[in-house]
């Protein structure tokens, strides 16, 4: 970390700005590049990026209660990579890209504490690794304003966020900041460079976190950038880095787009983009992407949980007038946080462990307290095939709560169904990213494994037609299977598992040989065709389009965004109290003491002659296939460690 001299921030009271601010960024970016990357006056600047840590500070899996995470994940491992990257570069900067403070039992335990002595461990850890600036992610709002204000108060670096209004946090978070840095060129001379840093969060965050953070207001990412970046340039920013807690997308930008990092990279005046939110890797870990200028700004996205360190290398060249600097060339790459046991004495790693271990031990003690027992294993390894006893338990708790809450009302006569979706189902999280609770005791720590987020319980009145439409959206999780084509990939890797809603209490068939009716963004197919749901029944009887039900769901589904947004907007909400779904599971376990949720699949696949599907799941599932109603056939492991299973589709 290079010490600043005098930073400038964008805080809404901008005075003394140049009158040509509006057009400055466009003119700056459109000038012809000098192309003098071999010139001794050029400056090499290395930008390092962390994103979506989700409180994975140590090399410890709080869900499995063990060390040695896949890829050696955790900030303590990244700290060693950061030190190595600094040792081979004359000029470096380090940024964190949000979703830092929520994501595992350690985070939950810290949030439950009314007060805390000293800096929050995550903030103290970023201080230790020399973070230069950070932005917020949508999950950083999940514990409320007071918690966030306390946590940010311990930061030795600025937080920036330009497309959100944060009541009560004006003194903690600024729209942007200009870091004044003395950087050395290739001849060893120093130059004063103004490095602008601006942050963005998905505009949907205000809907997602409405209950936890009242008053949060967001706007479109690109609109905010087009307003603020010229002001940064006019205030002395030679370089602008966008911390975008937002994923990439190949689609043209539309107002309110959730994943707008690609569009940001093409905006005049932005020189580098740190992406996040969607937990993707960009570029591929084995790829070093070149960005000869002029071109879109270099972009890097470093997975989640400390799996990778993003690195952007910039070559800065002076314009011919010798007054301003521009990017002449750039590269972007990822470095995996593999095991670094030989570097246990790394100063930053030691500091992270010192800052985190007291809270870590407290979380382990709290998480070890028993709240009930399960007579069967609870695992999500086959959740994408409808077989998940842990989700059955969540559904049992929500149904129990809703039945009690509506007792004596005119709603009590309606059948109660529950929509549930798997949060930990492998994919980008790797072969260990599954719920896996053996038969026996269920602890407080297991609750976060069963239900990862702090969503509140909610309920709707729905019709049979709306239920069928709900399931059609979820059926987009599967790729189309062609009859007679043998074994084919079954699950769409781009479909997020948390969008795969199954409705406990119903039974249905999915026909993967048919096209899906909905795209991943919730829009129907342009030609109006498609449809995979067959034989939808309740209690063994067909569900008629007009029949009414009560559907228990969660506050995220009612936030007005995402795959189910236009459907839930047309359904009548019913008050289900203010408890979180996790609270309901805790209360249900305490009441029942011992549970034995069924492992039978919630749905089946329609027969596809001459075809089978291929899925990838955690290798632990091999021990669970003795009772195998799906007829799954192991096909060995792939190069990532997933167990490949063949799903017969040509049988009744």
XYZ file of C-alpha atoms in Angstrom:
652
model
C 0.000 0.000 0.000
C 1.352 3.429 -0.988
C 0.628 6.156 1.508
C -1.726 8.892 0.270
C -0.901 12.547 0.450
C -4.289 14.233 0.293
C -7.348 12.370 -0.960
C -10.365 14.098 -2.466
C -13.849 12.660 -2.002
C -17.167 13.041 -3.771
C -19.609 13.687 -0.928
C -22.316 15.788 -2.494
C -20.723 19.168 -1.585
C -18.512 19.461 -4.630
C -17.093 22.980 -4.961
C -14.568 24.419 -7.370
C -15.237 21.868 -10.105
C -14.101 22.706 -13.616
C -16.833 23.990 -15.912
C -15.937 21.437 -18.626
C -16.660 18.465 -16.352
C -19.430 16.999 -18.510
C -17.325 16.509 -21.602
C -13.965 15.844 -20.010
C -14.133 12.062 -19.666
C -15.205 11.505 -23.255
C -12.450 13.690 -24.602
C -9.883 12.112 -22.304
C -10.758 8.564 -23.352
C -10.977 9.281 -27.068
C -7.488 10.742 -27.504
C -5.093 8.663 -29.551
C -2.793 6.530 -27.431
C 0.866 7.339 -27.623
C 1.785 3.635 -27.599
C 5.042 4.250 -25.754
C 4.832 1.243 -23.419
C 8.601 0.804 -23.637
C 9.285 4.407 -22.644
C 11.194 4.968 -19.392
C 8.596 7.582 -18.414
C 5.843 4.932 -18.382
C 4.403 3.861 -15.022
C 3.540 0.243 -14.270
C 0.608 0.004 -11.846
C -0.708 -3.273 -10.442
C -4.293 -3.282 -9.169
C -5.304 -6.214 -6.959
C -8.929 -7.112 -6.311
C -10.828 -9.109 -3.697
C -14.569 -9.679 -4.047
C -17.428 -11.499 -2.319
C -15.407 -12.723 0.656
C -18.633 -13.433 2.596
C -16.651 -13.452 5.861
C -14.295 -16.214 4.731
C -11.369 -14.722 6.610
C -9.752 -17.962 7.790
C -9.104 -21.258 6.091
C -12.053 -22.823 7.911
C -15.359 -24.243 6.700
C -17.976 -23.188 9.272
C -20.603 -25.422 7.678
C -18.522 -28.614 7.834
C -16.517 -27.382 10.859
C -13.165 -28.288 9.356
C -10.047 -26.650 7.915
C -8.475 -27.120 4.490
C -11.073 -25.497 2.298
C -11.187 -26.196 -1.450
C -8.591 -23.995 -3.161
C -7.335 -22.920 0.293
C -10.021 -20.246 0.359
C -9.990 -17.373 2.775
C -8.453 -13.950 3.154
C -5.528 -15.379 5.122
C -4.411 -17.198 1.966
C -5.084 -14.205 -0.255
C -2.894 -12.144 2.074
C 0.113 -14.228 1.068
C -0.710 -13.813 -2.614
C -1.057 -10.069 -2.079
C 2.371 -9.871 -0.455
C 3.897 -11.826 -3.340
C 2.255 -9.578 -5.916
C 3.520 -6.476 -4.130
C 7.054 -7.858 -4.024
C 7.257 -7.924 -7.839
C 5.650 -4.560 -8.629
C 6.835 -1.002 -8.126
C 3.331 0.408 -7.640
C 0.301 -1.439 -6.288
C -3.233 -0.819 -5.104
C -5.641 -3.195 -3.353
C -9.438 -2.970 -3.420
C -12.300 -4.942 -1.877
C -15.471 -5.208 -3.937
C -18.213 -5.882 -1.387
C -20.268 -8.676 0.191
C -17.656 -8.750 2.897
C -19.676 -8.877 6.128
C -22.282 -11.646 5.632
C -22.173 -15.252 4.546
C -21.378 -17.788 7.308
C -21.968 -18.522 11.022
C -19.029 -16.303 12.002
C -20.783 -13.363 10.341
C -24.092 -14.203 12.022
C -22.500 -14.493 15.458
C -20.815 -11.097 15.104
C -24.069 -9.512 13.934
C -25.962 -10.883 16.951
C -23.563 -9.175 19.348
C -25.045 -5.841 20.388
C -21.634 -4.227 20.649
C -18.102 -5.227 19.895
C -14.747 -4.130 21.203
C -12.371 -2.924 18.521
C -12.731 -3.175 14.773
C -14.915 -5.792 13.137
C -12.598 -8.709 12.238
C -13.276 -8.349 8.516
C -12.453 -4.649 8.582
C -9.401 -5.228 10.768
C -8.246 -7.890 8.317
C -8.565 -5.556 5.332
C -6.644 -2.966 7.328
C -3.934 -5.594 7.872
C -3.569 -6.414 4.171
C -3.376 -2.723 3.261
C -6.688 -2.210 1.484
C -6.745 1.146 -0.317
C -10.546 1.447 -0.788
C -13.678 -0.700 -0.822
C -17.301 -0.675 -1.874
C -20.387 -2.369 -0.424
C -22.308 -5.355 -1.761
C -26.016 -5.990 -1.347
C -25.440 -8.506 1.465
C -23.481 -5.941 3.475
C -26.867 -4.326 4.234
C -28.366 -7.570 5.575
C -27.748 -6.881 9.275
C -29.087 -3.334 9.301
C -27.842 0.235 9.524
C -26.505 0.253 13.079
C -24.389 -2.841 12.563
C -22.994 -1.543 9.274
C -22.156 1.856 10.727
C -20.230 0.234 13.598
C -18.366 -2.091 11.267
C -17.309 0.594 8.795
C -16.190 2.864 11.594
C -13.044 0.782 12.099
C -11.810 1.073 8.512
C -8.461 2.739 7.802
C -9.507 3.123 4.159
C -12.484 4.803 2.439
C -15.726 3.118 1.377
C -17.294 4.353 -1.860
C -20.752 3.847 -3.352
C -22.151 6.175 -6.004
C -25.534 4.718 -6.965
C -27.075 4.436 -3.495
C -28.364 6.816 -0.854
C -27.573 5.509 2.608
C -29.378 7.386 5.390
C -27.273 7.395 8.527
C -24.070 6.401 6.738
C -23.175 9.651 4.982
C -20.024 10.000 7.088
C -18.990 6.403 6.439
C -19.539 6.004 2.680
C -18.790 8.506 -0.110
C -19.791 8.317 -3.783
C -16.145 8.322 -4.842
C -12.674 9.251 -3.694
C -9.499 10.386 -5.431
C -6.433 8.750 -3.908
C -3.358 10.929 -4.313
C -0.408 8.613 -4.865
C 3.264 9.070 -5.676
C 4.014 6.409 -8.299
C 7.455 5.553 -9.691
C 8.077 5.333 -13.408
C 10.473 2.872 -15.038
C 13.368 5.293 -14.605
C 12.715 5.571 -10.863
C 11.233 9.070 -10.959
C 8.109 9.750 -8.884
C 4.921 11.326 -10.195
C 1.862 12.549 -8.338
C -1.131 10.623 -9.736
C -4.782 11.079 -8.815
C -6.516 7.690 -8.786
C -10.279 7.949 -8.715
C -12.205 5.088 -7.116
C -15.982 4.806 -7.460
C -18.353 2.079 -6.234
C -21.599 0.545 -7.468
C -24.141 -1.973 -6.139
C -27.013 -3.730 -7.973
C -29.984 -1.339 -8.116
C -32.171 -4.204 -6.890
C -30.463 -3.979 -3.486
C -33.020 -1.483 -2.171
C -35.777 -4.057 -2.786
C -33.783 -7.037 -1.523
C -32.817 -5.320 1.738
C -35.914 -3.168 2.328
C -36.802 -4.792 5.649
C -33.254 -4.859 7.032
C -32.161 -1.403 5.824
C -35.149 0.987 5.623
C -34.538 4.075 3.546
C -31.942 2.503 1.245
C -32.389 3.995 -2.239
C -30.542 2.894 -5.357
C -30.348 3.925 -8.997
C -29.156 2.501 -12.280
C -25.410 1.815 -12.333
C -24.699 3.349 -15.736
C -26.753 6.486 -15.050
C -24.791 7.080 -11.845
C -21.473 6.451 -13.592
C -22.258 8.855 -16.440
C -23.023 11.554 -13.873
C -20.142 10.975 -11.456
C -17.144 9.944 -13.578
C -16.836 13.323 -15.377
C -16.919 15.022 -11.972
C -14.088 12.782 -10.794
C -12.030 13.629 -13.874
C -12.658 17.325 -13.387
C -11.578 17.038 -9.763
C -8.158 15.695 -10.715
C -8.563 11.963 -11.355
C -5.896 10.846 -13.835
C -7.221 7.301 -13.615
C -10.670 5.928 -12.662
C -11.203 2.461 -11.165
C -14.805 1.226 -10.851
C -15.545 -1.142 -7.960
C -18.688 -2.730 -9.383
C -20.421 -5.195 -7.094
C -22.156 -6.392 -10.232
C -21.576 -9.247 -12.623
C -20.944 -9.303 -16.348
C -23.491 -9.789 -19.120
C -23.237 -10.028 -22.922
C -26.636 -8.351 -23.317
C -27.057 -4.621 -24.057
C -27.544 -2.542 -20.952
C -31.086 -1.701 -19.935
C -32.210 0.630 -17.170
C -31.941 -1.189 -13.841
C -29.732 -4.021 -15.097
C -28.412 -6.090 -12.194
C -25.165 -7.213 -13.861
C -23.754 -4.095 -15.494
C -19.977 -4.513 -15.134
C -19.496 -5.159 -18.862
C -21.367 -1.969 -19.727
C -19.242 -0.029 -17.225
C -16.069 -1.249 -18.921
C -17.198 0.403 -22.141
C -17.941 3.831 -20.634
C -15.622 6.757 -21.486
C -13.507 7.820 -18.535
C -13.339 4.425 -16.773
C -9.902 2.763 -16.904
C -10.405 -0.477 -14.934
C -13.394 -2.439 -13.629
C -13.507 -4.793 -10.650
C -16.616 -6.986 -11.036
C -18.358 -9.190 -8.460
C -21.740 -10.268 -7.081
C -22.348 -13.248 -9.407
C -19.374 -15.273 -8.029
C -17.968 -15.887 -11.512
C -14.340 -16.063 -12.632
C -13.290 -13.546 -15.257
C -11.016 -14.047 -17.103
C -10.597 -17.816 -16.855
C -7.942 -18.751 -14.254
C -5.512 -19.978 -16.927
C -5.999 -16.928 -19.148
C -4.067 -13.654 -19.232
C -6.275 -11.220 -21.100
C -4.645 -8.405 -23.068
C -6.245 -4.973 -23.415
C -4.313 -2.909 -25.977
C -5.655 0.618 -25.937
C -7.983 2.089 -27.037
C -10.384 -0.677 -26.003
C -12.952 -1.346 -23.272
C -11.459 -1.036 -19.820
C -9.806 -4.186 -18.403
C -12.120 -6.169 -16.144
C -11.461 -8.823 -13.520
C -13.818 -10.866 -11.325
C -12.292 -13.065 -8.641
C -14.952 -15.624 -7.683
C -16.032 -15.649 -4.036
C -14.931 -16.682 -0.557
C -11.307 -15.742 -1.230
C -10.969 -18.342 -3.991
C -8.917 -16.052 -6.242
C -7.062 -12.756 -6.345
C -7.826 -10.541 -9.320
C -4.896 -8.660 -10.866
C -4.990 -5.869 -13.436
C -1.656 -4.538 -14.685
C -1.784 -1.076 -16.243
C 0.873 0.798 -18.187
C 0.323 4.540 -17.702
C 1.735 6.950 -20.266
C 1.877 10.726 -20.211
C 0.017 12.643 -22.839
C 2.110 14.745 -25.185
C 1.394 17.870 -23.134
C 3.015 16.157 -20.147
C 0.139 17.100 -17.891
C -2.143 14.057 -17.805
C -1.791 10.303 -17.811
C -3.599 7.645 -19.794
C -3.618 3.864 -20.042
C -1.435 2.644 -22.883
C -1.810 -1.085 -22.278
C -3.458 -3.399 -19.751
C -3.729 -7.067 -18.795
C -6.123 -8.893 -16.486
C -5.656 -12.268 -14.803
C -6.682 -14.377 -11.817
C -4.497 -16.139 -9.270
C -6.029 -19.039 -7.294
C -5.568 -19.039 -3.526
C -4.105 -22.521 -3.323
C -2.684 -23.857 -0.078
C 0.165 -21.695 1.185
C 1.160 -23.593 4.321
C 4.800 -22.595 3.939
C 3.842 -18.959 4.447
C 2.191 -19.288 7.855
C 4.560 -16.598 9.140
C 3.352 -13.993 6.644
C 2.870 -10.734 8.619
C -0.510 -10.017 7.054
C -1.678 -13.576 7.618
C -0.609 -13.440 11.250
C -2.479 -10.135 11.667
C -5.657 -11.578 10.132
C -5.597 -14.574 12.462
C -4.972 -12.336 15.468
C -7.901 -10.098 14.524
C -10.258 -12.998 13.814
C -9.507 -15.835 16.244
C -11.440 -14.467 19.279
C -14.602 -14.076 17.196
C -13.898 -17.388 15.480
C -13.763 -19.236 18.807
C -16.926 -17.497 19.987
C -18.737 -18.512 16.793
C -17.640 -22.125 17.207
C -18.948 -22.194 20.777
C -22.269 -20.668 19.733
C -22.560 -22.897 16.699
C -21.963 -26.098 18.698
C -25.111 -25.681 20.821
C -27.656 -28.375 19.981
C -31.203 -27.400 19.034
C -32.570 -30.768 17.865
C -31.828 -34.066 16.176
C -32.395 -35.543 12.758
C -32.989 -39.258 12.242
C -31.789 -39.023 8.623
C -28.880 -37.259 6.889
C -29.699 -33.815 5.493
C -27.874 -33.180 2.232
C -28.402 -31.002 -0.846
C -26.294 -33.129 -3.218
C -29.352 -34.139 -5.259
C -31.400 -30.975 -4.739
C -31.395 -30.111 -8.448
C -33.144 -33.462 -8.993
C -35.782 -32.636 -6.363
C -34.351 -34.842 -3.610
C -33.317 -32.759 -0.584
C -34.443 -33.717 2.949
C -32.935 -30.487 4.326
C -35.322 -28.449 2.177
C -38.142 -30.723 3.326
C -37.263 -29.720 6.895
C -37.347 -26.026 5.963
C -40.756 -26.572 4.371
C -42.046 -28.415 7.452
C -41.037 -25.464 9.646
C -42.634 -22.858 7.374
C -45.875 -24.833 7.072
C -46.020 -25.286 10.874
C -45.514 -21.562 11.410
C -48.059 -20.468 8.805
C -50.698 -22.882 10.049
C -50.346 -21.476 13.589
C -50.204 -17.847 12.417
C -53.424 -18.147 10.391
C -55.373 -20.336 12.794
C -58.875 -18.954 13.281
C -58.759 -16.779 10.152
C -60.661 -17.354 6.920
C -57.356 -18.425 5.349
C -57.125 -21.488 7.572
C -59.211 -23.593 5.187
C -56.783 -23.172 2.297
C -54.161 -25.876 1.643
C -50.638 -24.744 2.606
C -47.760 -25.254 0.169
C -44.136 -24.140 0.595
C -41.697 -22.908 -2.068
C -38.087 -23.863 -1.265
C -34.826 -23.587 -3.216
C -31.289 -24.892 -2.599
C -28.669 -22.279 -1.741
C -25.689 -24.639 -1.488
C -25.745 -26.834 -4.575
C -22.188 -27.035 -5.893
C -21.753 -25.243 -9.234
C -19.318 -22.319 -8.836
C -18.887 -23.175 -5.156
C -17.127 -26.421 -6.043
C -17.683 -30.057 -5.022
C -17.717 -29.204 -1.298
C -20.422 -26.538 -1.596
C -23.347 -28.654 -0.414
C -25.365 -28.967 2.763
C -24.154 -32.104 4.528
C -25.547 -32.721 8.021
C -25.186 -36.360 9.174
C -27.946 -38.079 11.114
C -27.756 -37.023 14.765
C -27.590 -33.631 16.440
C -28.510 -30.399 14.672
C -26.689 -27.362 16.013
C -27.072 -23.608 15.732
C -24.235 -23.644 13.233
C -26.181 -26.051 11.018
C -28.994 -23.518 10.587
C -26.884 -21.390 8.249
C -26.087 -24.551 6.283
C -29.786 -25.354 5.946
C -30.785 -21.778 5.086
C -27.968 -19.457 4.119
C -29.671 -16.054 4.073
C -31.620 -13.853 6.474
C -34.795 -13.831 4.363
C -38.017 -13.256 6.242
C -40.957 -15.633 6.042
C -43.717 -14.545 3.669
C -46.909 -15.977 2.225
C -49.147 -15.493 -0.827
C -52.538 -16.603 -2.074
C -51.967 -18.338 -5.405
C -54.078 -20.180 -7.940
C -53.324 -23.465 -9.640
C -52.471 -21.580 -12.832
C -49.972 -19.417 -10.954
C -48.385 -22.476 -9.355
C -47.871 -24.044 -12.777
C -46.325 -20.800 -14.017
C -44.078 -20.679 -10.922
C -42.763 -24.157 -11.659
C -42.281 -23.363 -15.361
C -39.816 -20.646 -14.385
C -37.846 -23.055 -12.217
C -37.828 -25.664 -14.999
C -35.496 -23.388 -16.955
C -32.721 -24.826 -14.773
C -32.474 -27.753 -17.176
C -30.897 -27.869 -20.598
C -32.973 -29.316 -23.401
C -32.559 -33.089 -23.781
C -32.937 -34.503 -27.298
C -34.625 -37.907 -27.630
C -32.341 -40.614 -28.976
C -29.161 -38.586 -28.420
C -27.790 -40.616 -25.519
C -26.230 -38.993 -22.464
C -26.438 -35.174 -22.393
C -25.704 -32.439 -19.869
C -28.879 -31.883 -17.858
C -28.365 -28.783 -15.696
C -27.756 -25.315 -17.106
C -24.557 -24.066 -15.388
C -25.726 -20.453 -15.742
C -28.961 -21.015 -13.809
C -28.495 -20.026 -10.157
C -29.651 -22.767 -7.794
C -31.289 -20.241 -5.454
C -33.784 -19.597 -8.274
C -34.731 -23.282 -8.521
C -37.965 -23.202 -6.543
C -39.676 -26.479 -5.743
C -43.114 -26.498 -4.133
C -43.455 -28.897 -1.223
C -46.954 -30.379 -1.094
C -47.328 -30.796 -4.854
C -46.068 -33.387 -7.299
C -45.313 -32.737 -10.963
C -43.307 -33.910 -13.928
C -40.719 -31.931 -15.885
C -40.292 -32.735 -19.578
C -36.705 -31.710 -20.448
C -37.229 -32.630 -24.103
C -39.409 -29.533 -24.448
C -38.030 -25.967 -24.620
C -38.282 -23.943 -21.420
C -41.072 -21.373 -21.380
C -38.976 -18.740 -19.602
C -35.469 -17.427 -20.008
C -33.149 -17.100 -16.990
C -34.145 -13.428 -16.499
C -37.837 -14.321 -16.184
C -38.853 -13.161 -19.647
C -40.972 -15.584 -21.671
C -39.606 -17.002 -24.902
C -39.977 -14.523 -27.741
C -42.036 -16.974 -29.817
C -44.395 -17.685 -26.913
C -43.747 -21.418 -27.051
C -42.292 -23.828 -24.546
C -43.548 -25.448 -21.406
C -42.210 -28.364 -19.392
C -44.599 -28.891 -16.465
C -46.821 -31.960 -16.711
C -49.295 -33.767 -14.412
C -49.374 -31.207 -11.585
C -51.213 -32.778 -8.653
C -52.091 -32.088 -5.014
C -53.042 -35.035 -2.805
C -53.107 -37.260 -5.882
C -55.661 -35.055 -7.658
C -55.008 -32.725 -10.623
C -54.527 -29.071 -9.698
C -57.147 -27.040 -11.531
C -56.202 -23.551 -12.771
C -58.711 -21.779 -10.526
C -58.082 -23.619 -7.249
C -56.622 -21.428 -4.486
C -53.733 -22.248 -2.155
C -51.582 -20.549 0.465
C -47.942 -20.535 -0.607
C -45.248 -19.952 2.024
C -42.153 -18.316 0.534
C -39.666 -15.627 1.606
C -39.126 -11.881 1.449
C -36.634 -12.153 -1.423
C -39.325 -13.618 -3.661
C -41.592 -10.672 -2.800
C -38.933 -8.007 -3.433
C -40.163 -7.276 -6.949
C -36.995 -8.384 -8.723
C -35.680 -11.606 -10.185
C -37.075 -14.612 -11.962
C -40.467 -14.610 -10.191
C -40.999 -10.838 -9.936
C -43.921 -10.305 -12.315
C -45.641 -13.436 -11.013
C -45.490 -12.495 -7.321
C -46.652 -8.977 -8.175
C -50.002 -10.435 -9.224
C -50.443 -12.609 -6.118
C -52.117 -11.442 -2.904
C -49.619 -11.273 0.025
C -50.604 -12.498 3.485
C -48.896 -11.303 6.666
C -46.670 -14.063 8.032
C -45.011 -12.082 10.827
C -41.467 -10.716 10.913
C -39.449 -13.834 11.737
C -36.725 -15.026 9.405
C -37.020 -18.456 7.810
C -33.996 -19.518 9.833
C -35.788 -18.455 13.043
C -38.736 -20.661 12.090
C -36.493 -23.678 11.537
C -34.870 -23.094 14.933
C -38.248 -22.821 16.687
C -39.597 -25.901 14.899
C -36.610 -28.014 15.876
C -36.900 -26.944 19.494
C -40.566 -27.928 19.491
C -40.212 -31.249 17.669
C -36.765 -32.204 19.083
C -36.360 -35.056 16.556
C -37.196 -34.819 12.854
C -37.053 -37.286 9.970
C -37.824 -35.410 6.738
C -38.463 -37.513 3.665
C -35.829 -37.924 0.970
C -38.259 -38.803 -1.822
C -38.062 -36.507 -4.871
C -40.549 -33.640 -5.107
C -40.869 -34.113 -8.876
C -40.000 -36.627 -11.574
C -38.855 -36.304 -15.173
C -41.098 -37.226 -18.053
C -39.788 -40.108 -20.155
C -37.374 -39.146 -22.937
C -36.722 -42.187 -25.157
C -33.088 -43.017 -25.867
C -31.714 -40.304 -23.600
C -30.168 -39.774 -20.188
C -28.985 -36.697 -18.337
C -25.604 -36.030 -16.767
C -25.240 -34.035 -13.548
C -22.264 -33.168 -11.342
C -22.457 -33.267 -7.562
C -20.349 -33.713 -4.452
C -18.546 -37.066 -4.120
C -20.100 -37.647 -0.671
C -23.352 -38.547 -2.403
C -21.842 -41.922 -3.349
C -22.583 -43.121 0.202
C -26.232 -42.078 -0.142
C -27.142 -44.057 -3.250
C -28.156 -47.317 -1.531
C -31.758 -46.071 -1.489
C -31.798 -44.713 -5.025
C -35.314 -44.068 -6.383
C -33.891 -42.056 -9.285
C -31.773 -44.939 -10.570
C -28.636 -42.787 -10.659
C -25.486 -44.321 -12.116
C -22.011 -43.049 -11.011
C -19.734 -42.134 -13.943
C -16.536 -41.186 -12.096
C -15.215 -37.778 -11.058
C -14.290 -34.843 -13.287
C -11.149 -32.702 -13.106
C -12.774 -30.370 -10.529
C -13.594 -33.194 -8.111
C -17.342 -33.420 -8.866
C -18.914 -36.872 -9.044
C -20.618 -37.369 -12.389
C -24.015 -39.097 -12.195
C -26.064 -40.380 -15.107
C -29.824 -39.834 -14.735
C -31.846 -42.374 -16.743
C -34.629 -40.567 -18.621
C -35.822 -43.365 -20.916
C -37.771 -45.250 -18.283
C -41.239 -44.756 -16.805
